[in-house]
């Protein structure tokens, strides 16, 4: 009976996924069918509906629509070009300088917008023509853009951490935000090392050294945008406001920046930006609500404990168990987008990790890092599709150039997995976590 429940839950979900049913509906229907194995139809409907509604009854979730709105305002507020110019100041003298500019700009823009896809489109769309003009291989340029755009999902503020906090039972959002900095930097710097080695072999050009006046101008242009991160993290660390309150402040700040300071967004554009944000928020919140029903169905059927027992039967060595979890998540990430994967597999793997003595903040960073790799991989990686589209490269042409970048991402993932201090050092230092 136990395995029958697992087969019904995950079997029907993946069937719906294969048929092209929206993921949120697939999650809800498969959860309903699973609950019907132990409850009458009317009771099963009531349980799933109740869990869907109660799953959205959380103050912390208010941060998601606000951060999405702030990100959309920034996307249209002329931020990308200013950050690219600032990235040229930071990485313009390195071998294959435009590749490093791409990585650095994605790290900054992604952290501000909170979206890997938006970062890949905005930064990649600007950088691709410049790199092509300088003689860069378009497939190489696309590979750099694709693998670096998810860095902003680790460097806060990040909606992914807010979702994880909810699904994990209230893990500190402030601690997660701080914990993401060093892993995000490791991801970006690792990609820059690979990019530099390849650029050196191919003799890609180094940009001319800018004058002091240009350096100052580009830095001053970028500082107001980067100030958002300082305000949000400074306020959270200083105890001035919560992460949810910080998201509302982020909207006010970005609106003033885009409309008044940069003057890239007009009042007439704001309703369209709000509508786009509402649509994105609705998709995310429907996923969260549906996943709460699935979490209850899994808990009711003791599925997390069954999977835990199965893993422990393979090995009780934490190194081996965490390696297996990472391998499973890497495979899942190939076929599933980050948010649904996080919602479905956190309730399964988090109890196992905590039984091994792993901190939930550390596990959240490991899981997010792992799934960041997934959105760069075929066949359904959203960053892969956007990166190839803006770079005007076919997917089959970019797979080979992506391989060395995949290798360094997996290596960085192993460092984050097995060295807890990488994730926990900043929360412990600033929050006493």
PDB file of C-alpha atoms in Angstrom, residues 115-118 120-121 145-146 149-150 153 333-339 371-390 395:
ATOM      1  CA  UNK A 115      15.258  36.607 -11.570  1.00  0.00           C
ATOM      2  CA  UNK A 116      17.736  34.488 -13.514  1.00  0.00           C
ATOM      3  CA  UNK A 117      15.638  34.702 -16.675  1.00  0.00           C
ATOM      4  CA  UNK A 118      15.379  38.505 -16.511  1.00  0.00           C
ATOM      5  CA  UNK A 120      19.919  36.417 -18.850  1.00  0.00           C
ATOM      6  CA  UNK A 121      17.696  38.483 -21.133  1.00  0.00           C
ATOM      7  CA  UNK A 145      25.605  34.144 -19.877  1.00  0.00           C
ATOM      8  CA  UNK A 146      23.523  31.005 -19.280  1.00  0.00           C
ATOM      9  CA  UNK A 149      22.560  34.355 -14.698  1.00  0.00           C
ATOM     10  CA  UNK A 150      21.447  32.084 -11.766  1.00  0.00           C
ATOM     11  CA  UNK A 153      19.221  33.566  -7.077  1.00  0.00           C
ATOM     12  CA  UNK A 333      16.586  19.931 -12.070  1.00  0.00           C
ATOM     13  CA  UNK A 334      17.089  18.692 -15.614  1.00  0.00           C
ATOM     14  CA  UNK A 335      13.356  18.021 -15.989  1.00  0.00           C
ATOM     15  CA  UNK A 336      11.721  20.480 -13.580  1.00  0.00           C
ATOM     16  CA  UNK A 337      11.939  24.203 -12.953  1.00  0.00           C
ATOM     17  CA  UNK A 338      13.376  25.484  -9.672  1.00  0.00           C
ATOM     18  CA  UNK A 339      10.264  26.570  -7.757  1.00  0.00           C
ATOM     19  CA  UNK A 371      18.658  23.636  -8.670  1.00  0.00           C
ATOM     20  CA  UNK A 372      20.432  26.715 -10.102  1.00  0.00           C
ATOM     21  CA  UNK A 373      22.466  24.255 -12.169  1.00  0.00           C
ATOM     22  CA  UNK A 374      19.234  22.626 -13.347  1.00  0.00           C
ATOM     23  CA  UNK A 375      17.861  25.770 -14.985  1.00  0.00           C
ATOM     24  CA  UNK A 376      21.019  25.880 -17.158  1.00  0.00           C
ATOM     25  CA  UNK A 377      20.566  22.345 -18.511  1.00  0.00           C
ATOM     26  CA  UNK A 378      18.511  20.868 -21.356  1.00  0.00           C
ATOM     27  CA  UNK A 379      15.764  19.937 -22.047  1.00  0.00           C
ATOM     28  CA  UNK A 380      13.690  22.379 -19.937  1.00  0.00           C
ATOM     29  CA  UNK A 381      16.217  24.831 -18.465  1.00  0.00           C
ATOM     30  CA  UNK A 382      14.636  28.299 -18.622  1.00  0.00           C
ATOM     31  CA  UNK A 383      18.024  30.061 -18.476  1.00  0.00           C
ATOM     32  CA  UNK A 384      19.271  27.856 -21.318  1.00  0.00           C
ATOM     33  CA  UNK A 385      16.401  28.817 -23.611  1.00  0.00           C
ATOM     34  CA  UNK A 386      16.601  32.543 -22.868  1.00  0.00           C
ATOM     35  CA  UNK A 387      20.413  32.569 -23.124  1.00  0.00           C
ATOM     36  CA  UNK A 388      20.344  30.842 -26.505  1.00  0.00           C
ATOM     37  CA  UNK A 389      17.556  33.129 -27.712  1.00  0.00           C
ATOM     38  CA  UNK A 390      19.287  36.427 -26.861  1.00  0.00           C
ATOM     39  CA  UNK A 395      20.851  24.821 -28.204  1.00  0.00           C
TER      40      UNK A 395
END
